[in-house]
Coordinates of C-alpha atoms and ligand atoms in Angstrom, one line a residue:
M22 CA 52.7 126.2 74.6
T23 CA 55.5 123.9 73.5
E24 CA 58.8 124.8 75.0
P25 CA 61.8 125.6 72.8
K26 CA 64.3 122.8 72.3
T27 CA 67.3 125.0 71.5
L28 CA 68.4 128.4 72.8
R29 CA 67.9 129.7 69.2
E30 CA 64.4 128.5 69.1
A31 CA 63.8 130.3 72.5
C32 CA 64.6 133.6 70.8
C33 CA 62.0 133.0 68.1
A34 CA 59.0 132.6 70.5
D35 CA 56.3 135.3 70.0
D36 CA 56.6 136.4 73.6
Y37 CA 60.3 136.5 73.7
D38 CA 61.6 140.0 74.5
P39 CA 65.2 140.0 75.9
N40 CA 64.8 143.6 77.0
S41 CA 61.8 142.9 79.3
M42 CA 61.9 139.2 80.4
P43 CA 59.5 138.3 83.2
V44 CA 61.1 136.4 86.1
D45 CA 58.8 133.4 85.7
R46 CA 59.4 133.2 82.0
A47 CA 63.2 133.2 82.4
R48 CA 62.9 130.6 85.1
A49 CA 60.7 128.4 82.9
L50 CA 63.0 128.8 79.9
I51 CA 66.1 127.8 81.9
R52 CA 64.2 124.7 83.2
T53 CA 63.7 123.4 79.6
F54 CA 67.4 123.2 79.0
L55 CA 68.4 121.3 82.2
T56 CA 69.4 117.6 82.1
P57 CA 70.2 116.1 85.5
V58 CA 73.5 114.3 86.1
T59 CA 73.2 110.5 85.7
T60 CA 76.5 109.3 87.2
V61 CA 75.9 107.2 90.3
E62 CA 78.2 106.7 93.3
R63 CA 77.7 104.4 96.3
V64 CA 78.5 106.1 99.5
A65 CA 78.5 105.2 103.2
L66 CA 75.2 106.3 104.8
R67 CA 76.6 109.3 106.7
A68 CA 78.3 110.6 103.6
A69 CA 74.9 110.7 101.9
L70 CA 73.8 113.7 103.9
G71 CA 73.0 116.5 101.4
R72 CA 73.2 114.2 98.4
V73 CA 70.4 113.1 96.1
L74 CA 69.3 109.4 96.0
A75 CA 70.0 107.8 92.6
A76 CA 67.6 104.9 93.1
D77 CA 64.4 104.1 95.0
V78 CA 65.1 102.8 98.5
I79 CA 63.1 99.6 99.3
S80 CA 62.7 98.5 102.9
P81 CA 64.4 95.2 103.4
I82 CA 62.5 94.6 106.7
D83 CA 59.2 95.3 108.5
V84 CA 59.4 98.4 110.7
P85 CA 58.8 97.6 113.6
G86 CA 59.9 94.1 113.1
H87 CA 57.6 92.7 115.8
D88 CA 54.4 93.6 117.6
N89 CA 55.6 95.6 120.5
S90 CA 54.4 97.8 123.4
A91 CA 53.8 101.5 123.1
M92 CA 53.8 101.9 126.9
D93 CA 55.5 100.7 130.1
G94 CA 52.8 98.5 131.7
Y95 CA 51.3 95.0 131.5
A96 CA 50.7 92.8 128.4
L97 CA 47.5 90.8 128.8
R98 CA 44.4 89.3 127.1
F99 CA 41.7 91.9 126.7
A100 CA 39.1 89.1 127.0
D101 CA 40.3 88.5 130.6
L102 CA 39.4 92.0 131.8
A103 CA 36.2 92.2 133.9
P104 CA 33.4 94.2 132.2
A105 CA 33.1 96.3 135.4
G106 CA 35.5 96.6 138.4
E107 CA 39.1 95.5 139.0
T108 CA 40.7 92.5 137.4
L109 CA 43.4 90.4 139.3
L110 CA 46.0 88.7 137.1
R111 CA 49.1 86.6 137.7
R112 CA 52.4 87.9 136.5
V113 CA 54.3 85.3 134.6
G114 CA 57.3 87.2 133.3
E115 CA 58.9 90.3 131.9
S116 CA 59.5 91.7 128.5
F117 CA 62.2 94.3 128.1
A118 CA 63.1 96.2 125.0
G119 CA 65.6 93.9 123.3
K120 CA 64.9 91.0 125.8
P121 CA 61.6 89.4 125.1
A122 CA 59.7 87.4 127.8
A123 CA 60.2 83.7 127.6
A124 CA 56.7 83.1 128.9
S125 CA 53.5 83.3 126.9
V126 CA 50.4 84.8 128.4
G127 CA 47.6 82.4 129.2
S128 CA 44.1 83.1 130.6
G129 CA 44.3 85.1 133.8
E130 CA 48.0 85.9 133.3
C131 CA 50.1 89.0 132.4
V132 CA 53.6 89.9 131.6
R133 CA 55.3 93.1 132.9
I134 CA 56.3 94.9 129.7
F135 CA 58.3 98.1 128.8
T136 CA 58.1 100.4 125.8
G137 CA 59.3 98.9 122.6
A138 CA 59.5 95.4 124.1
V139 CA 58.1 92.6 122.0
M140 CA 54.5 91.5 122.8
P141 CA 54.5 88.1 124.4
A142 CA 52.7 85.3 122.7
G143 CA 49.1 85.1 123.9
A144 CA 48.8 88.8 124.8
D145 CA 46.9 91.3 122.6
T146 CA 46.7 94.4 124.7
V147 CA 48.8 96.5 127.0
V148 CA 47.6 98.4 130.1
M149 CA 49.8 101.4 131.1
Q150 CA 51.5 101.0 134.5
E151 CA 49.6 104.0 135.9
R152 CA 46.4 102.0 135.6
A153 CA 47.7 98.9 137.4
G154 CA 49.2 98.0 140.8
E155 CA 51.0 94.9 142.1
D156 CA 50.8 93.3 145.6
A157 CA 51.1 89.9 147.1
Q158 CA 47.9 88.7 145.4
G159 CA 49.1 89.6 141.9
V160 CA 48.6 92.5 139.4
R161 CA 45.5 94.5 139.8
I162 CA 44.2 96.2 136.7
A163 CA 41.9 99.2 137.3
A164 CA 38.4 99.2 135.9
G165 CA 38.2 100.7 132.4
A166 CA 42.0 100.8 132.1
V167 CA 41.7 100.0 128.3
T168 CA 38.6 100.2 126.2
K169 CA 39.4 97.9 123.3
A170 CA 41.6 95.0 122.3
G171 CA 44.9 95.9 120.7
Q172 CA 45.3 99.1 122.7
N173 CA 48.8 100.4 123.4
R174 CA 50.2 97.8 121.0
R175 CA 52.3 98.7 117.9
F176 CA 52.0 96.3 115.1
A177 CA 54.8 94.7 113.1
G178 CA 55.2 96.6 109.8
E179 CA 53.0 99.5 111.1
D180 CA 55.6 102.1 109.9
L181 CA 57.0 100.2 106.9
K182 CA 56.5 96.8 105.3
A183 CA 59.3 94.8 103.9
G184 CA 59.4 95.5 100.1
Q185 CA 57.7 98.9 100.4
A186 CA 59.4 101.8 98.6
V187 CA 60.5 104.2 101.4
F188 CA 62.1 106.9 99.2
A189 CA 62.1 107.5 95.5
A190 CA 65.1 108.4 93.4
G191 CA 65.6 112.2 93.4
Q192 CA 65.1 112.5 97.2
L193 CA 67.4 114.8 98.9
V194 CA 69.0 113.1 102.0
R195 CA 68.4 115.1 105.1
P196 CA 68.8 114.1 108.7
A197 CA 65.4 112.4 108.7
E198 CA 66.3 110.3 105.7
L199 CA 69.6 109.3 107.3
G200 CA 67.7 108.2 110.4
M201 CA 65.1 106.3 108.3
M202 CA 67.7 104.4 106.3
A203 CA 69.6 103.6 109.5
S204 CA 66.4 102.2 111.0
L205 CA 66.3 99.8 108.0
G206 CA 69.8 98.7 108.5
I207 CA 71.0 100.3 105.1
G208 CA 74.6 101.2 105.4
E209 CA 75.4 102.3 101.9
V210 CA 73.3 104.2 99.4
P211 CA 73.5 105.1 95.7
V212 CA 73.6 108.9 95.1
Y213 CA 74.2 111.1 92.1
R214 CA 77.7 112.5 91.8
R215 CA 78.0 116.1 93.0
L216 CA 77.7 118.9 90.5
R217 CA 80.9 120.7 89.7
V218 CA 80.5 124.4 89.6
A219 CA 83.2 126.8 88.4
F220 CA 83.0 130.5 89.2
F221 CA 84.9 133.7 88.8
S222 CA 84.4 137.4 89.2
T223 CA 85.0 139.9 86.4
G224 CA 86.0 143.5 86.8
D225 CA 89.2 145.6 86.6
E226 CA 88.3 147.3 89.9
L227 CA 88.2 144.0 91.9
K228 CA 91.0 143.0 94.2
S229 CA 91.3 139.8 96.1
I230 CA 91.8 139.8 99.9
G231 CA 95.4 140.5 101.0
T232 CA 96.0 143.2 98.3
P233 CA 95.8 146.8 99.4
L234 CA 93.0 148.9 97.7
A235 CA 93.9 151.8 95.4
T236 CA 91.3 154.5 94.9
G237 CA 88.2 153.2 93.2
E238 CA 89.1 149.5 93.8
V239 CA 86.9 147.2 95.8
Y240 CA 87.4 143.8 97.4
D241 CA 85.7 141.0 95.5
S242 CA 82.9 139.8 97.7
N243 CA 80.8 138.0 95.1
R244 CA 83.1 135.1 95.0
Y245 CA 82.5 134.6 98.7
T246 CA 78.8 134.8 98.6
I247 CA 78.7 132.5 95.6
Y248 CA 81.1 130.1 97.3
G249 CA 78.8 130.1 100.4
M250 CA 75.6 129.6 98.5
L251 CA 77.1 126.7 96.4
Q252 CA 78.5 125.0 99.4
R253 CA 75.1 125.1 101.1
L254 CA 73.6 123.3 98.0
G255 CA 76.2 120.6 98.2
C256 CA 78.2 121.4 95.0
D257 CA 81.8 120.8 94.3
V258 CA 83.2 124.3 93.8
I259 CA 86.0 125.5 91.6
D260 CA 87.0 129.1 92.5
M261 CA 88.8 130.7 89.6
G262 CA 89.5 134.0 91.1
V263 CA 89.1 137.5 89.7
V264 CA 89.4 137.9 85.9
P265 CA 90.1 141.5 84.6
D266 CA 87.9 143.0 81.8
V267 CA 90.4 141.9 79.2
P268 CA 89.0 139.9 76.3
E269 CA 91.9 137.4 76.1
A270 CA 91.9 136.8 79.8
L271 CA 88.1 136.4 79.9
E272 CA 88.1 134.0 76.9
A273 CA 90.8 131.8 78.6
A274 CA 88.7 131.8 81.8
F275 CA 85.5 130.9 80.2
A276 CA 87.1 128.1 78.2
S277 CA 88.8 126.5 81.1
A278 CA 85.8 126.9 83.4
A279 CA 83.6 125.2 80.8
A280 CA 86.1 122.4 80.3
A281 CA 86.2 121.8 84.1
A282 CA 82.7 122.1 85.3
D283 CA 79.0 121.2 84.7
V284 CA 78.0 124.8 85.5
V285 CA 79.9 128.1 85.1
I286 CA 78.8 131.1 87.1
T287 CA 80.4 134.6 86.7
S288 CA 79.5 137.9 88.2
G289 CA 79.8 141.2 86.6
G290 CA 80.2 142.1 83.0
V291 CA 76.7 141.5 81.8
S292 CA 75.3 145.1 82.2
V293 CA 74.8 147.4 79.3
G294 CA 78.1 148.7 78.0
E295 CA 80.1 145.9 79.3
A296 CA 77.9 143.2 77.7
D297 CA 78.9 143.8 74.1
F298 CA 82.3 142.3 74.1
V299 CA 81.4 139.6 76.6
K300 CA 78.5 138.7 74.3
Q301 CA 80.9 138.4 71.3
L302 CA 83.2 136.3 73.3
L303 CA 80.4 134.0 74.5
D304 CA 79.0 133.7 71.0
K305 CA 82.4 132.4 69.9
L306 CA 82.5 129.8 72.8
G307 CA 78.9 128.7 73.0
E308 CA 75.4 129.9 72.8
V309 CA 74.3 132.4 75.4
L310 CA 71.2 134.6 75.7
F311 CA 71.4 138.0 77.4
W312 CA 68.2 139.1 79.2
K313 CA 67.1 142.3 80.9
I314 CA 64.9 140.7 83.5
A315 CA 61.9 142.7 84.6
M316 CA 63.1 142.5 88.2
K317 CA 64.8 144.6 90.8
P318 CA 67.6 144.2 91.8
G319 CA 69.2 141.9 89.2
R320 CA 68.2 143.3 85.9
P321 CA 70.9 141.9 83.6
L322 CA 71.3 138.1 83.4
A323 CA 72.9 135.8 80.8
Y324 CA 72.1 132.2 80.5
G325 CA 73.2 129.6 78.0
R326 CA 75.8 126.9 77.1
L327 CA 79.5 127.0 77.0
G328 CA 80.4 123.7 75.4
A329 CA 78.8 121.1 77.6
A330 CA 78.5 123.4 80.6
H331 CA 75.5 125.6 81.7
F332 CA 76.4 129.2 82.0
F333 CA 74.9 131.8 84.3
G334 CA 76.2 135.3 83.9
L335 CA 75.0 137.2 87.1
P336 CA 75.1 140.9 87.5
G337 CA 78.0 142.4 89.4
N338 CA 76.2 144.2 92.2
P339 CA 76.5 142.1 95.4
V340 CA 72.8 142.0 96.3
S341 CA 71.9 141.3 92.7
V342 CA 74.2 138.3 92.7
M343 CA 72.4 136.8 95.7
V344 CA 68.9 137.6 94.5
T345 CA 69.5 136.2 91.0
F346 CA 71.2 133.1 92.4
Y347 CA 68.1 132.4 94.6
Q348 CA 65.6 133.1 91.9
F349 CA 67.3 131.3 89.0
V350 CA 70.5 129.5 89.8
R351 CA 69.4 127.7 92.9
E352 CA 66.4 125.9 91.2
A353 CA 68.6 125.0 88.2
L354 CA 71.3 123.5 90.3
L355 CA 68.8 121.4 92.3
V356 CA 67.3 120.1 89.0
L357 CA 70.8 119.3 87.6
Q358 CA 71.7 117.5 90.9
G359 CA 68.8 115.1 90.2
Q360 CA 66.4 116.3 92.8
R361 CA 62.7 115.7 92.2
D362 CA 59.8 118.2 92.8
V363 CA 62.1 121.3 92.6
G364 CA 60.4 124.7 92.5
P365 CA 61.2 128.3 93.4
L366 CA 61.7 129.2 97.2
P367 CA 58.3 128.5 98.9
T368 CA 56.3 131.7 99.2
F369 CA 53.7 132.7 101.7
K370 CA 51.7 135.8 102.7
L371 CA 52.3 138.0 105.7
P372 CA 51.1 141.5 106.7
L373 CA 53.6 144.3 106.1
T374 CA 54.2 146.7 109.0
T375 CA 55.9 149.5 107.2
P376 CA 54.7 150.9 103.8
I377 CA 56.8 150.2 100.6
R378 CA 57.2 152.6 97.7
K379 CA 57.2 150.8 94.3
A380 CA 56.6 151.7 90.7
P381 CA 54.8 149.0 88.7
G382 CA 56.7 147.3 85.9
R383 CA 59.2 145.1 87.6
T384 CA 59.1 142.3 90.1
E385 CA 60.9 143.5 93.2
F386 CA 62.8 141.3 95.7
Q387 CA 63.1 143.5 98.7
R388 CA 65.1 142.3 101.7
G389 CA 62.8 141.7 104.6
V390 CA 62.8 140.9 108.2
L391 CA 60.1 138.5 109.4
S392 CA 59.3 138.7 113.1
G393 CA 56.6 137.9 115.6
D394 CA 55.5 134.8 117.5
P395 CA 52.9 132.1 117.1
A396 CA 50.5 133.8 119.6
N397 CA 50.4 137.2 118.0
G398 CA 51.2 136.3 114.5
Y399 CA 54.1 137.1 112.2
T400 CA 54.7 140.3 110.3
V401 CA 57.3 141.5 107.9
R402 CA 59.1 144.8 107.3
T403 CA 61.9 145.7 104.9
T404 CA 65.5 146.1 106.1
G405 CA 65.4 149.7 105.0
E406 CA 67.9 151.0 102.3
Q407 CA 67.4 148.6 99.3
G408 CA 70.3 149.6 97.0
S409 CA 71.7 146.7 95.1
G410 CA 75.2 147.4 96.4
V411 CA 74.0 147.3 100.1
L412 CA 75.1 143.8 101.0
S413 CA 74.4 144.4 104.7
S414 CA 70.7 144.3 103.7
M415 CA 71.2 140.7 102.8
S416 CA 72.8 140.0 106.0
Q417 CA 70.1 141.7 108.0
A418 CA 67.3 140.0 106.1
N419 CA 65.7 136.7 106.8
C420 CA 63.4 136.8 103.9
F421 CA 62.6 138.3 100.5
I422 CA 59.5 140.4 100.1
V423 CA 58.3 139.7 96.6
L424 CA 56.3 142.5 95.0
P425 CA 54.8 141.3 91.7
T426 CA 55.4 143.3 88.5
A427 CA 52.0 145.1 88.4
T428 CA 52.1 146.1 92.1
G429 CA 52.6 149.8 93.0
N430 CA 53.1 151.3 96.5
V431 CA 52.1 148.9 99.3
A432 CA 50.5 150.3 102.5
A433 CA 51.2 149.0 106.0
G434 CA 48.8 146.3 106.9
E435 CA 48.6 144.8 103.4
L436 CA 49.6 141.1 102.8
V437 CA 52.8 140.6 100.8
D438 CA 54.5 137.6 99.4
V439 CA 57.4 136.4 101.5
Q440 CA 60.2 133.9 100.6
L441 CA 61.9 132.6 103.8
L442 CA 65.7 132.6 103.6
D443 CA 66.5 131.0 106.9
G444 CA 69.4 128.6 106.4
L445 CA 70.2 129.9 103.0
I446 CA 71.9 133.2 103.8
Ligands
AMP526 P1 79.1 145.3 86.8 O1 77.8 144.4 86.6 O2 80.3 144.6 86.4 O3 78.9 146.6 86.0 O4 79.2 145.7 88.3 C1 78.2 146.4 89.0 C2 78.7 146.9 90.3 O5 79.0 145.8 91.2 C3 80.0 147.7 90.3 O6 79.9 148.7 91.2 C4 81.1 146.7 90.7 O7 82.2 147.3 91.3 C5 80.3 145.9 91.7 N1 80.9 144.5 91.6 C6 81.1 143.7 90.5 N2 81.6 142.5 90.8 C7 81.9 142.6 92.1 C8 82.5 141.7 93.0 N3 82.8 140.5 92.6 N4 82.5 142.1 94.3 C9 82.0 143.2 94.8 N5 81.5 144.1 94.0 C10 81.4 143.8 92.7
MG527 MG1 82.2 145.1 85.8

């Protein structure tokens, strides 16, 4: 199937049904409209943590730079070792890490050597110190201390060769990548600029922290979860506050968000009833599709363009916000950041310990608790009450239990799909 080039084309596809949009279809459609950022910045190595490499990283040096010892012991010539019985050698020097031996190893000789120290010229093998002893006669190597030449010796370029590509553009820089680049002596790296993401909450009933609540009012929590999730993904955030359900106020907010950011995220205002006037507004400002996703929670979702910005209109319910963010927005943001090999949250199967009631027809993302240990195996259960307003379920959960559209009730003991949230919530 060829993917649509424009949002209008997307609406003409045979299988396009905005009132029952499968999760995977919506995800795939969104993917077709994403063009990663291209602006590159050079930053100091530490500042690259959490950023995306904008160019391949080529090793300027061999790692390790020299043949060196993998053990504390004695560097010697394998050919000198007696085929049976002990071998007596003469010690001619020491090689410390960072302080190589001056002497080279001739026949019948050895050099005391420490882990990471450069192999002295002439030696080809290291015997670990536990298999050797020193006395007035010299160094005694136990019979069978090594079985072949080259043992306990690390070779220059064994990890990386000069000129070899270490990382490809699109690699997220994590602690391991920081360490790798440091080991190559790279102090500055090209990364893509951060994504700018503007967000606001909509709803007349919402109040910001610090204002007393009148009957029927609630504190705006979505702006805080969205802020947290965006920070975790390394975005520059623009918090635009609460916007009341007033067309002029919303229009002004949409317009200034779109002008300031690469991505605009709102919560609330996309459910049936509310959607109509929001839809008219967004049609005026850009091109936005409204979907009823066949999922629970998180049924209403809007996606499109506002000027040059991508727009995600998330549902208002606090749990729905987090679920739709992790199923749709997260992946889109990673692609826009320039990351390679982006996919949905990794999914694996675990046995369920408590039964789940479910009607076929929608994909459910229940909040789950994964527990257990390596010896007895891991299992998963739900957090209990799954209402889309019960934000505490997100806090208790460490995973989503994903129940596919066609699935009905699930019995205890059955395997279910689990998406780990550790480090995300
Ligand atoms: P809506 O999608 O706007 O109809 O909102 C659905 C439900 O989520 C309503 O009960 C809202 O009060 C609640 N809600 C919407 N936005 C927020 C928010 N930013 N913080 C907390 N609750 C919200
Ligand atoms: Mg609302």
